[in-house]
mmCIF file of C-alpha atoms and ligand atoms in Angstrom:
data_model
loop_
_atom_site.group_PDB
_atom_site.id
_atom_site.type_symbol
_atom_site.label_atom_id
_atom_site.label_comp_id
_atom_site.label_asym_id
_atom_site.label_seq_id
_atom_site.Cartn_x
_atom_site.Cartn_y
_atom_site.Cartn_z
ATOM 1 C CA MET H 9 41.552 34.421 143.894
ATOM 2 C CA ALA H 10 42.769 31.026 143.224
ATOM 3 C CA THR H 11 40.288 28.802 141.230
ATOM 4 C CA ASP H 12 39.023 25.452 143.061
ATOM 5 C CA GLN H 13 41.147 23.107 140.134
ATOM 6 C CA THR H 14 43.802 21.215 141.050
ATOM 7 C CA HIS H 15 46.383 21.117 138.534
ATOM 8 C CA THR H 16 48.893 18.408 138.126
ATOM 9 C CA VAL H 17 52.710 19.387 137.151
ATOM 10 C CA VAL H 18 55.752 17.546 136.551
ATOM 11 C CA VAL H 19 58.816 19.261 138.475
ATOM 12 C CA ILE H 20 62.478 18.360 137.566
ATOM 13 C CA PRO H 21 64.602 19.992 139.233
ATOM 14 C CA GLY H 22 67.523 19.487 136.950
ATOM 15 C CA ASP H 23 71.331 20.396 137.772
ATOM 16 C CA GLY H 24 73.920 22.582 139.019
ATOM 17 C CA ILE H 25 71.493 25.293 140.989
ATOM 18 C CA GLY H 26 68.520 24.000 139.467
ATOM 19 C CA PRO H 27 67.142 21.830 143.048
ATOM 20 C CA GLU H 28 67.997 25.053 145.181
ATOM 21 C CA ILE H 29 65.968 27.276 142.635
ATOM 22 C CA THR H 30 63.500 24.818 141.723
ATOM 23 C CA GLU H 31 62.594 24.258 145.573
ATOM 24 C CA ALA H 32 62.178 28.513 145.830
ATOM 25 C CA ALA H 33 59.863 28.705 142.730
ATOM 26 C CA VAL H 34 57.650 25.430 144.580
ATOM 27 C CA ARG H 35 56.836 27.288 147.718
ATOM 28 C CA VAL H 36 55.803 30.854 146.367
ATOM 29 C CA LEU H 37 54.056 28.753 143.319
ATOM 30 C CA GLU H 38 52.236 27.136 146.861
ATOM 31 C CA ALA H 39 52.176 30.334 148.946
ATOM 32 C CA THR H 40 49.529 31.575 146.407
ATOM 33 C CA GLY H 41 46.952 29.215 147.189
ATOM 34 C CA VAL H 42 46.588 27.368 143.383
ATOM 35 C CA ARG H 43 46.316 23.606 144.310
ATOM 36 C CA ILE H 44 49.074 21.776 142.539
ATOM 37 C CA ALA H 45 49.643 18.433 142.434
ATOM 38 C CA TRP H 46 53.700 18.177 141.570
ATOM 39 C CA ARG H 47 55.415 15.590 140.042
ATOM 40 C CA GLU H 48 58.888 15.102 140.844
ATOM 41 C CA ALA H 49 60.733 13.587 137.324
ATOM 42 C CA LEU H 50 64.451 13.421 136.782
ATOM 43 C CA ALA H 51 66.443 14.504 133.705
ATOM 44 C CA GLY H 52 70.450 15.360 133.670
ATOM 45 C CA GLU H 53 72.828 14.255 136.354
ATOM 46 C CA ALA H 54 70.278 12.636 138.591
ATOM 47 C CA ALA H 55 68.718 10.595 135.957
ATOM 48 C CA ARG H 56 71.677 9.412 134.198
ATOM 49 C CA GLU H 57 72.760 8.155 137.669
ATOM 50 C CA ARG H 58 69.849 6.329 138.726
ATOM 51 C CA TYR H 59 68.926 5.619 135.463
ATOM 52 C CA GLY H 60 71.290 5.538 133.629
ATOM 53 C CA HIS H 61 69.769 8.018 130.806
ATOM 54 C CA PRO H 62 69.763 11.923 130.998
ATOM 55 C CA LEU H 63 66.173 11.831 129.813
ATOM 56 C CA PRO H 64 64.581 8.521 130.340
ATOM 57 C CA ASP H 65 61.608 7.424 129.139
ATOM 58 C CA VAL H 66 59.815 7.758 132.871
ATOM 59 C CA THR H 67 60.464 11.403 132.554
ATOM 60 C CA LEU H 68 59.506 12.127 128.927
ATOM 61 C CA ALA H 69 55.997 9.948 129.724
ATOM 62 C CA ALA H 70 55.281 11.880 132.555
ATOM 63 C CA VAL H 71 55.783 15.193 131.194
ATOM 64 C CA ARG H 72 53.533 14.251 128.229
ATOM 65 C CA ALA H 73 50.688 13.203 130.180
ATOM 66 C CA ALA H 74 50.444 15.746 132.814
ATOM 67 C CA GLY H 75 51.593 18.420 129.785
ATOM 68 C CA VAL H 76 52.799 20.960 131.765
ATOM 69 C CA ALA H 77 56.373 21.098 133.495
ATOM 70 C CA LEU H 78 58.074 23.427 135.649
ATOM 71 C CA LYS H 79 61.675 22.307 135.050
ATOM 72 C CA GLY H 80 65.557 23.402 136.049
ATOM 73 C CA PRO H 81 68.192 23.648 134.132
ATOM 74 C CA LEU H 82 70.068 20.837 132.806
ATOM 75 C CA LEU H 83 73.917 20.417 132.709
ATOM 76 C CA ALA H 84 74.404 20.218 128.553
ATOM 77 C CA PRO H 85 79.038 19.250 128.233
ATOM 78 C CA LYS H 86 80.550 20.671 125.595
ATOM 79 C CA GLN H 87 81.624 18.348 122.573
ATOM 80 C CA THR H 88 79.550 15.613 124.412
ATOM 81 C CA GLY H 89 76.127 16.160 124.599
ATOM 82 C CA ARG H 90 74.807 14.085 122.463
ATOM 83 C CA VAL H 91 71.881 11.511 123.580
ATOM 84 C CA THR H 92 70.102 9.395 121.782
ATOM 85 C CA ILE H 93 66.061 8.639 122.201
ATOM 86 C CA CYS H 94 65.016 5.153 121.249
ATOM 87 C CA HIS H 95 61.396 5.117 119.228
ATOM 88 C CA GLU H 96 59.668 1.518 118.671
ATOM 89 C CA ASP H 97 60.391 2.711 114.506
ATOM 90 C CA ALA H 98 63.744 4.560 114.893
ATOM 91 C CA GLU H 99 66.407 6.273 116.960
ATOM 92 C CA ILE H 100 66.702 9.714 117.519
ATOM 93 C CA THR H 101 69.888 11.545 118.549
ATOM 94 C CA TYR H 102 69.803 15.679 119.445
ATOM 95 C CA PRO H 103 72.723 17.277 120.287
ATOM 96 C CA SER H 104 71.822 18.159 123.817
ATOM 97 C CA VAL H 105 69.785 16.781 126.837
ATOM 98 C CA ASN H 106 67.397 20.286 126.435
ATOM 99 C CA ASN H 107 67.298 20.647 122.363
ATOM 100 C CA ALA H 108 65.965 16.745 123.290
ATOM 101 C CA LEU H 109 63.435 17.138 126.081
ATOM 102 C CA ARG H 110 61.849 20.201 123.420
ATOM 103 C CA ARG H 111 61.736 17.987 120.728
ATOM 104 C CA GLU H 112 60.251 15.293 121.888
ATOM 105 C CA CYS H 113 58.210 17.143 123.712
ATOM 106 C CA GLY H 114 56.880 18.925 120.519
ATOM 107 C CA ILE H 115 57.822 22.321 121.588
ATOM 108 C CA PHE H 116 58.125 25.479 118.937
ATOM 109 C CA ALA H 117 58.711 28.065 120.818
ATOM 110 C CA ASN H 118 60.637 29.329 123.617
ATOM 111 C CA VAL H 119 59.276 32.914 125.019
ATOM 112 C CA ARG H 120 61.471 34.887 126.886
ATOM 113 C CA PRO H 121 59.802 38.255 128.177
ATOM 114 C CA ILE H 122 62.655 40.008 129.768
ATOM 115 C CA ARG H 123 62.903 43.122 131.495
ATOM 116 C CA SER H 124 64.735 45.679 133.999
ATOM 117 C CA PHE H 125 63.099 46.311 137.532
ATOM 118 C CA ASP H 126 63.076 49.010 139.641
ATOM 119 C CA GLY H 127 65.907 48.376 142.201
ATOM 120 C CA VAL H 128 68.339 46.689 140.144
ATOM 121 C CA PRO H 129 71.160 48.583 138.367
ATOM 122 C CA SER H 130 71.147 48.729 135.300
ATOM 123 C CA PRO H 131 72.008 51.038 132.342
ATOM 124 C CA PHE H 132 68.962 50.607 130.558
ATOM 125 C CA PRO H 133 66.091 51.004 132.910
ATOM 126 C CA ALA H 134 63.558 50.963 129.721
ATOM 127 C CA LEU H 135 64.391 47.261 128.859
ATOM 128 C CA ASP H 136 61.292 45.346 128.610
ATOM 129 C CA VAL H 137 61.514 42.559 125.655
ATOM 130 C CA VAL H 138 60.208 39.793 124.946
ATOM 131 C CA ILE H 139 61.754 37.140 122.655
ATOM 132 C CA MET H 140 59.955 34.742 120.834
ATOM 133 C CA ARG H 141 62.453 32.146 119.797
ATOM 134 C CA GLU H 142 61.993 29.409 117.525
ATOM 135 C CA VAL H 143 62.875 25.797 119.046
ATOM 136 C CA THR H 144 62.593 23.482 115.874
ATOM 137 C CA GLU H 145 65.472 23.774 113.490
ATOM 138 C CA ASP H 146 68.433 26.414 112.315
ATOM 139 C CA ILE H 147 71.647 25.185 112.943
ATOM 140 C CA TYR H 148 70.364 23.667 115.942
ATOM 141 C CA ILE H 149 69.044 20.246 114.490
ATOM 142 C CA GLY H 150 73.112 19.168 115.193
ATOM 143 C CA TRP H 151 73.165 18.031 111.487
ATOM 144 C CA GLU H 152 77.291 17.995 111.552
ATOM 145 C CA GLU H 153 79.664 15.886 109.788
ATOM 146 C CA MET H 154 82.854 15.572 109.603
ATOM 147 C CA LYS H 155 84.259 15.767 105.712
ATOM 148 C CA GLY H 156 87.755 15.279 106.147
ATOM 149 C CA PRO H 157 89.941 15.664 109.622
ATOM 150 C CA GLY H 158 90.441 19.059 109.213
ATOM 151 C CA GLU H 159 87.069 19.944 108.101
ATOM 152 C CA ALA H 160 83.335 20.085 109.578
ATOM 153 C CA TRP H 161 80.182 20.810 108.418
ATOM 154 C CA ALA H 162 76.971 21.712 109.908
ATOM 155 C CA ILE H 163 73.230 22.216 108.039
ATOM 156 C CA LYS H 164 71.142 25.268 108.487
ATOM 157 C CA ARG H 165 67.324 24.520 108.068
ATOM 158 C CA ILE H 166 64.795 26.757 107.885
ATOM 159 C CA THR H 167 61.156 25.828 106.610
ATOM 160 C CA ARG H 168 58.257 28.250 105.965
ATOM 161 C CA ARG H 169 56.427 25.627 108.583
ATOM 162 C CA ALA H 170 58.127 26.521 110.947
ATOM 163 C CA SER H 171 58.800 30.111 110.274
ATOM 164 C CA ASP H 172 55.416 30.814 109.461
ATOM 165 C CA ARG H 173 54.295 29.377 113.045
ATOM 166 C CA ILE H 174 56.535 31.234 115.064
ATOM 167 C CA PHE H 175 55.422 34.686 113.625
ATOM 168 C CA ARG H 176 51.723 33.920 114.267
ATOM 169 C CA HIS H 177 52.358 32.818 117.624
ATOM 170 C CA ALA H 178 54.466 36.329 118.074
ATOM 171 C CA PHE H 179 51.493 38.536 116.409
ATOM 172 C CA GLU H 180 48.988 36.651 118.717
ATOM 173 C CA TYR H 181 50.757 37.278 121.287
ATOM 174 C CA ALA H 182 51.317 41.016 120.756
ATOM 175 C CA ARG H 183 47.264 41.068 120.337
ATOM 176 C CA ARG H 184 46.683 39.143 123.385
ATOM 177 C CA THR H 185 49.497 41.346 125.866
ATOM 178 C CA GLY H 186 48.722 44.027 123.973
ATOM 179 C CA ARG H 187 52.225 44.633 122.916
ATOM 180 C CA LYS H 188 52.064 47.235 119.740
ATOM 181 C CA LYS H 189 55.427 45.878 117.721
ATOM 182 C CA VAL H 190 56.932 42.509 116.384
ATOM 183 C CA THR H 191 60.522 42.992 114.880
ATOM 184 C CA ALA H 192 62.158 40.188 113.158
ATOM 185 C CA GLY H 193 66.412 39.625 113.580
ATOM 186 C CA HIS H 194 68.119 37.336 110.589
ATOM 187 C CA LYS H 195 70.840 37.883 108.619
ATOM 188 C CA ALA H 196 69.433 37.770 105.394
ATOM 189 C CA ASN H 197 71.960 39.825 103.754
ATOM 190 C CA VAL H 198 74.730 37.276 103.988
ATOM 191 C CA LEU H 199 72.022 33.560 104.569
ATOM 192 C CA ASN H 200 69.963 35.097 101.381
ATOM 193 C CA LEU H 201 68.423 31.523 101.200
ATOM 194 C CA THR H 202 68.053 30.530 104.591
ATOM 195 C CA ASP H 203 67.141 33.832 106.681
ATOM 196 C CA GLY H 204 65.776 35.546 103.800
ATOM 197 C CA LEU H 205 63.512 32.888 103.685
ATOM 198 C CA PHE H 206 62.383 33.341 107.219
ATOM 199 C CA LEU H 207 62.518 37.124 106.359
ATOM 200 C CA GLN H 208 59.996 37.040 103.976
ATOM 201 C CA CYS H 209 57.584 34.660 106.486
ATOM 202 C CA GLY H 210 57.492 37.080 109.209
ATOM 203 C CA ARG H 211 56.807 39.775 106.382
ATOM 204 C CA ASP H 212 53.604 37.099 105.114
ATOM 205 C CA VAL H 213 52.440 36.810 108.386
ATOM 206 C CA ALA H 214 52.403 39.924 109.301
ATOM 207 C CA ALA H 215 50.354 41.598 106.349
ATOM 208 C CA GLY H 216 47.380 39.127 108.530
ATOM 209 C CA PHE H 217 47.500 41.357 111.644
ATOM 210 C CA SER H 218 46.591 45.226 111.272
ATOM 211 C CA GLY H 219 47.300 47.574 114.218
ATOM 212 C CA ILE H 220 50.832 45.560 114.742
ATOM 213 C CA VAL H 221 53.824 47.328 113.391
ATOM 214 C CA PHE H 222 56.613 44.574 111.823
ATOM 215 C CA ASP H 223 59.772 46.175 111.484
ATOM 216 C CA ASP H 224 63.082 43.853 110.773
ATOM 217 C CA CYS H 225 66.942 44.091 111.918
ATOM 218 C CA MET H 226 69.657 42.408 110.750
ATOM 219 C CA VAL H 227 70.769 40.184 114.334
ATOM 220 C CA ASP H 228 74.528 42.940 114.497
ATOM 221 C CA ALA H 229 72.890 46.153 114.347
ATOM 222 C CA LEU H 230 70.603 44.168 116.598
ATOM 223 C CA CYS H 231 72.442 44.413 119.786
ATOM 224 C CA LEU H 232 73.582 47.089 118.923
ATOM 225 C CA ARG H 233 70.407 48.796 119.143
ATOM 226 C CA LEU H 234 69.347 46.416 122.381
ATOM 227 C CA VAL H 235 72.059 48.114 124.304
ATOM 228 C CA LYS H 236 71.468 51.929 122.757
ATOM 229 C CA GLN H 237 67.766 51.893 122.214
ATOM 230 C CA PRO H 238 66.217 48.820 124.233
ATOM 231 C CA GLU H 239 63.230 50.857 124.114
ATOM 232 C CA THR H 240 62.675 50.380 120.318
ATOM 233 C CA ILE H 241 62.263 46.531 120.886
ATOM 234 C CA ASP H 242 58.933 45.060 121.878
ATOM 235 C CA VAL H 243 58.270 41.750 120.332
ATOM 236 C CA LEU H 244 61.649 39.772 119.402
ATOM 237 C CA VAL H 245 60.774 37.292 116.674
ATOM 238 C CA LEU H 246 64.102 34.945 116.281
ATOM 239 C CA PRO H 247 65.661 31.833 114.501
ATOM 240 C CA ASN H 248 67.032 29.278 117.067
ATOM 241 C CA GLN H 249 70.541 30.437 117.456
ATOM 242 C CA TYR H 250 69.952 33.884 117.350
ATOM 243 C CA GLY H 251 67.417 33.182 119.812
ATOM 244 C CA ASP H 252 69.832 31.412 122.269
ATOM 245 C CA ILE H 253 72.687 34.330 121.741
ATOM 246 C CA LEU H 254 70.107 37.225 122.694
ATOM 247 C CA SER H 255 68.137 35.849 125.834
ATOM 248 C CA ASP H 256 71.645 36.069 127.395
ATOM 249 C CA LEU H 257 72.135 39.718 125.861
ATOM 250 C CA CYS H 258 68.967 40.571 127.348
ATOM 251 C CA GLY H 259 69.154 38.941 130.684
ATOM 252 C CA GLY H 260 72.546 41.082 130.791
ATOM 253 C CA ILE H 261 71.222 44.170 129.860
ATOM 254 C CA ALA H 262 68.206 44.037 132.471
ATOM 255 C CA GLY H 263 71.041 43.438 135.057
ATOM 256 C CA SER H 264 71.235 39.759 135.654
ATOM 257 C CA LEU H 265 70.597 36.285 133.803
ATOM 258 C CA GLY H 266 68.969 35.447 137.105
ATOM 259 C CA LEU H 267 65.772 37.473 136.039
ATOM 260 C CA ALA H 268 65.277 36.177 132.716
ATOM 261 C CA PRO H 269 62.231 33.617 133.155
ATOM 262 C CA GLY H 270 60.819 31.270 129.962
ATOM 263 C CA ALA H 271 57.976 29.557 128.412
ATOM 264 C CA ASN H 272 58.697 25.871 126.068
ATOM 265 C CA ILE H 273 55.530 26.069 124.560
ATOM 266 C CA GLY H 274 53.945 22.899 122.079
ATOM 267 C CA GLU H 275 50.413 21.977 121.038
ATOM 268 C CA GLN H 276 50.021 19.629 123.627
ATOM 269 C CA VAL H 277 53.085 20.357 126.537
ATOM 270 C CA SER H 278 54.578 23.335 127.674
ATOM 271 C CA PHE H 279 57.288 23.451 130.049
ATOM 272 C CA PHE H 280 58.514 26.521 131.881
ATOM 273 C CA GLU H 281 61.890 27.440 132.865
ATOM 274 C CA ALA H 282 64.273 30.193 133.644
ATOM 275 C CA SER H 283 66.782 31.081 130.513
ATOM 276 C CA HIS H 284 69.884 30.434 131.952
ATOM 277 C CA GLY H 285 71.777 27.574 132.664
ATOM 278 C CA ALA H 286 72.637 25.765 135.588
ATOM 279 C CA ALA H 287 75.429 27.807 136.820
ATOM 280 C CA PRO H 288 77.795 24.937 137.970
ATOM 281 C CA ASP H 289 80.000 27.585 139.278
ATOM 282 C CA ILE H 290 77.849 28.383 142.002
ATOM 283 C CA ALA H 291 75.933 25.513 142.647
ATOM 284 C CA GLY H 292 75.779 24.530 146.550
ATOM 285 C CA GLN H 293 75.904 27.363 147.780
ATOM 286 C CA GLY H 294 72.304 28.674 148.331
ATOM 287 C CA VAL H 295 73.386 32.215 146.907
ATOM 288 C CA ALA H 296 71.433 31.257 143.159
ATOM 289 C CA ASN H 297 68.888 34.030 142.092
ATOM 290 C CA PRO H 298 65.785 31.877 142.107
ATOM 291 C CA ILE H 299 63.716 35.046 140.244
ATOM 292 C CA ALA H 300 63.796 33.310 137.203
ATOM 293 C CA LEU H 301 62.387 30.576 137.738
ATOM 294 C CA ILE H 302 59.585 32.095 140.204
ATOM 295 C CA LEU H 303 58.571 34.355 136.998
ATOM 296 C CA SER H 304 58.943 31.128 135.196
ATOM 297 C CA GLY H 305 56.427 29.636 137.353
ATOM 298 C CA ALA H 306 53.987 32.903 137.132
ATOM 299 C CA MET H 307 54.249 31.873 133.956
ATOM 300 C CA LEU H 308 53.131 28.548 134.104
ATOM 301 C CA LEU H 309 50.319 29.819 136.791
ATOM 302 C CA ALA H 310 48.992 31.577 133.853
ATOM 303 C CA HIS H 311 48.830 29.060 131.245
ATOM 304 C CA LEU H 312 47.018 26.708 133.444
ATOM 305 C CA GLY H 313 44.508 29.955 133.524
ATOM 306 C CA GLU H 314 45.612 31.300 137.020
ATOM 307 C CA ILE H 315 45.801 34.559 135.958
ATOM 308 C CA GLU H 316 45.354 36.482 138.885
ATOM 309 C CA ALA H 317 48.019 34.128 141.361
ATOM 310 C CA ALA H 318 50.458 34.544 138.462
ATOM 311 C CA GLN H 319 50.047 38.992 138.717
ATOM 312 C CA ARG H 320 50.789 38.534 142.679
ATOM 313 C CA VAL H 321 53.185 36.319 141.744
ATOM 314 C CA ARG H 322 54.824 39.197 139.303
ATOM 315 C CA GLU H 323 53.920 42.219 141.461
ATOM 316 C CA ALA H 324 55.818 40.212 144.483
ATOM 317 C CA VAL H 325 58.567 40.149 142.855
ATOM 318 C CA ALA H 326 58.693 43.484 142.009
ATOM 319 C CA THR H 327 57.947 44.999 145.370
ATOM 320 C CA VAL H 328 60.700 43.297 146.735
ATOM 321 C CA LEU H 329 63.326 44.021 143.824
ATOM 322 C CA ARG H 330 61.795 47.628 144.236
ATOM 323 C CA GLY H 331 63.007 47.503 148.092
ATOM 324 C CA ALA H 332 66.046 45.859 147.068
ATOM 325 C CA ARG H 333 66.980 44.610 150.961
ATOM 326 C CA CYS H 334 67.177 41.022 149.880
ATOM 327 C CA LEU H 335 68.914 41.244 146.771
ATOM 328 C CA THR H 336 70.947 37.624 145.545
ATOM 329 C CA PRO H 337 74.981 38.820 144.910
ATOM 330 C CA ASP H 338 74.115 38.414 140.843
ATOM 331 C CA LEU H 339 72.233 42.308 141.714
ATOM 332 C CA GLY H 340 74.623 43.456 144.152
ATOM 333 C CA GLY H 341 73.520 42.067 147.569
ATOM 334 C CA ARG H 342 74.224 39.501 150.204
ATOM 335 C CA ALA H 343 71.111 37.675 150.543
ATOM 336 C CA ARG H 344 70.904 33.793 150.174
ATOM 337 C CA THR H 345 68.124 32.200 147.924
ATOM 338 C CA ALA H 346 66.153 31.171 150.620
ATOM 339 C CA ASP H 347 65.777 35.113 152.195
ATOM 340 C CA LEU H 348 65.277 35.837 149.038
ATOM 341 C CA THR H 349 62.566 33.368 148.860
ATOM 342 C CA ARG H 350 61.220 33.854 152.294
ATOM 343 C CA ALA H 351 60.753 38.201 150.919
ATOM 344 C CA ILE H 352 58.573 36.952 147.987
ATOM 345 C CA VAL H 353 56.355 34.888 149.949
ATOM 346 C CA GLY H 354 56.114 37.682 152.274
ATOM 347 C CA ALA H 355 55.222 40.418 150.008
ATOM 348 C CA LEU H 356 52.555 37.744 148.361
ATOM 349 C CA ARG H 357 49.184 39.494 148.795
HETATM 350 P P1 NAD E 5 74.937 29.665 132.719
HETATM 351 O O1 NAD E 5 73.396 30.609 132.864
HETATM 352 O O2 NAD E 5 74.423 28.439 133.709
HETATM 353 O O3 NAD E 5 75.595 30.322 133.957
HETATM 354 C C1 NAD E 5 76.396 31.877 133.213
HETATM 355 C C2 NAD E 5 76.833 32.730 134.590
HETATM 356 O O4 NAD E 5 75.265 33.520 135.029
HETATM 357 C C3 NAD E 5 77.139 31.965 135.590
HETATM 358 O O5 NAD E 5 78.134 33.179 136.270
HETATM 359 C C4 NAD E 5 76.255 32.147 136.310
HETATM 360 O O6 NAD E 5 77.046 31.970 138.112
HETATM 361 C C5 NAD E 5 75.359 32.809 136.635
HETATM 362 N N1 NAD E 5 74.216 32.672 137.086
HETATM 363 C C6 NAD E 5 73.198 31.855 135.957
HETATM 364 N N2 NAD E 5 72.014 31.911 136.673
HETATM 365 C C7 NAD E 5 72.053 32.420 137.863
HETATM 366 C C8 NAD E 5 70.799 32.719 139.118
HETATM 367 N N3 NAD E 5 69.797 32.168 138.789
HETATM 368 N N4 NAD E 5 71.846 33.163 139.733
HETATM 369 C C9 NAD E 5 73.127 33.891 140.024
HETATM 370 N N5 NAD E 5 73.629 33.823 138.953
HETATM 371 C C10 NAD E 5 73.185 32.983 137.709
HETATM 372 O O7 NAD E 5 75.704 29.352 131.578
HETATM 373 P P2 NAD E 5 76.663 28.478 131.388
HETATM 374 O O8 NAD E 5 77.869 28.684 132.438
HETATM 375 O O9 NAD E 5 77.113 28.782 130.017
HETATM 376 O O10 NAD E 5 76.130 26.815 131.531
HETATM 377 C C11 NAD E 5 76.116 26.224 132.384
HETATM 378 C C12 NAD E 5 75.803 24.856 132.431
HETATM 379 O O11 NAD E 5 74.256 25.009 131.887
HETATM 380 C C13 NAD E 5 76.242 24.246 130.955
HETATM 381 O O12 NAD E 5 76.310 22.862 130.753
HETATM 382 C C14 NAD E 5 74.927 24.764 129.555
HETATM 383 O O13 NAD E 5 75.356 24.047 128.694
HETATM 384 C C15 NAD E 5 73.801 24.519 130.412
HETATM 385 N N6 NAD E 5 72.688 25.333 130.002
HETATM 386 C C16 NAD E 5 71.415 24.987 130.100
HETATM 387 C C17 NAD E 5 70.189 25.659 129.963
HETATM 388 C C18 NAD E 5 69.091 24.344 130.143
HETATM 389 O O14 NAD E 5 68.778 23.919 130.684
HETATM 390 N N7 NAD E 5 67.775 25.398 129.373
HETATM 391 C C19 NAD E 5 70.426 27.149 129.418
HETATM 392 C C20 NAD E 5 71.829 27.305 129.242
HETATM 393 C C21 NAD E 5 72.694 26.967 129.335
#
């Protein structure tokens, strides 16, 4: 049963397929009986049109005040997507609107549980991986510089503070959810200092968590392992860029990016979004797979303490996929977003 509490949650429809899949996810969450007071806030192209900025103060204030948001994907144009946020004492420029939202909200972990489902064709039926991606640093801090007309540099920053924090979060998550192993992905054989420090932090944190196995793997070998022996990976801790890339790889081997949910976790604010992007190639056609955002919604419910409702959403998704009768085109079917959403609502206990 849902609790009696009413939760305030900001919903950001986002760009591309965002409005279609957020509408679907809101419908499913409402159908659980959990009481949610939704507060819509704009970011991305809709915010640029209304406020002249893709991440206006009013949206940041709403997300900070509620502490919880359900977010659709936002377009991040290649090469021109930098976003500047003005504070009283300084202006900060971020490499993209998504990066800006995470960092302005104090997000440090991006958690993506990605699994294969009965009913969805995948050569890897044993995939059940949680990607734990550090999102405050690495090469995505956006420190780039032209050193001359034909030479561009980027800085990769790894700190003990951020690395310890993501490994601690991963081990605590593993302990809480009954997972048995934490694997660090890195390239410490080449990036001796930066990835070397990341790996050392993993080893140091692991020493305080008996009962959970720790191992590590070079990121190139990790790609091979994910497609050859996915069952050997449980919780996977990665610096920002490798986490970004391997999330899509895992979504692909699960059968579709449309099945990969995500949570952005911070001390004060957490927001929940699919791993995939705005999919402009299919936007407005009513064929986007809403499951990744619906499963992100289940993570949101669990975060709010609505554990039983979260489990019911996950079971409804698994039931519909197992039946394999109502699949969107990315899963090999012909169903529309609305059909799949209706089927999931119908399967909710
Ligand atoms: P994408 O994830 O949007 O799409 C990759 C492919 O997967 C496309 O063929 C798309 O149609 C398909 N796809 C993705 N989600 C799907 C779904 N739910 N149902 C069915 N098919 C789906 O990646 P991209 O094309 O590289 O990026 C598009 C835009 O989204 C870019 O501007 C990018 O920067 C942005 N993006 C945003 C986020 C975010 O908001 N967190 C994440 C990744 C990319």
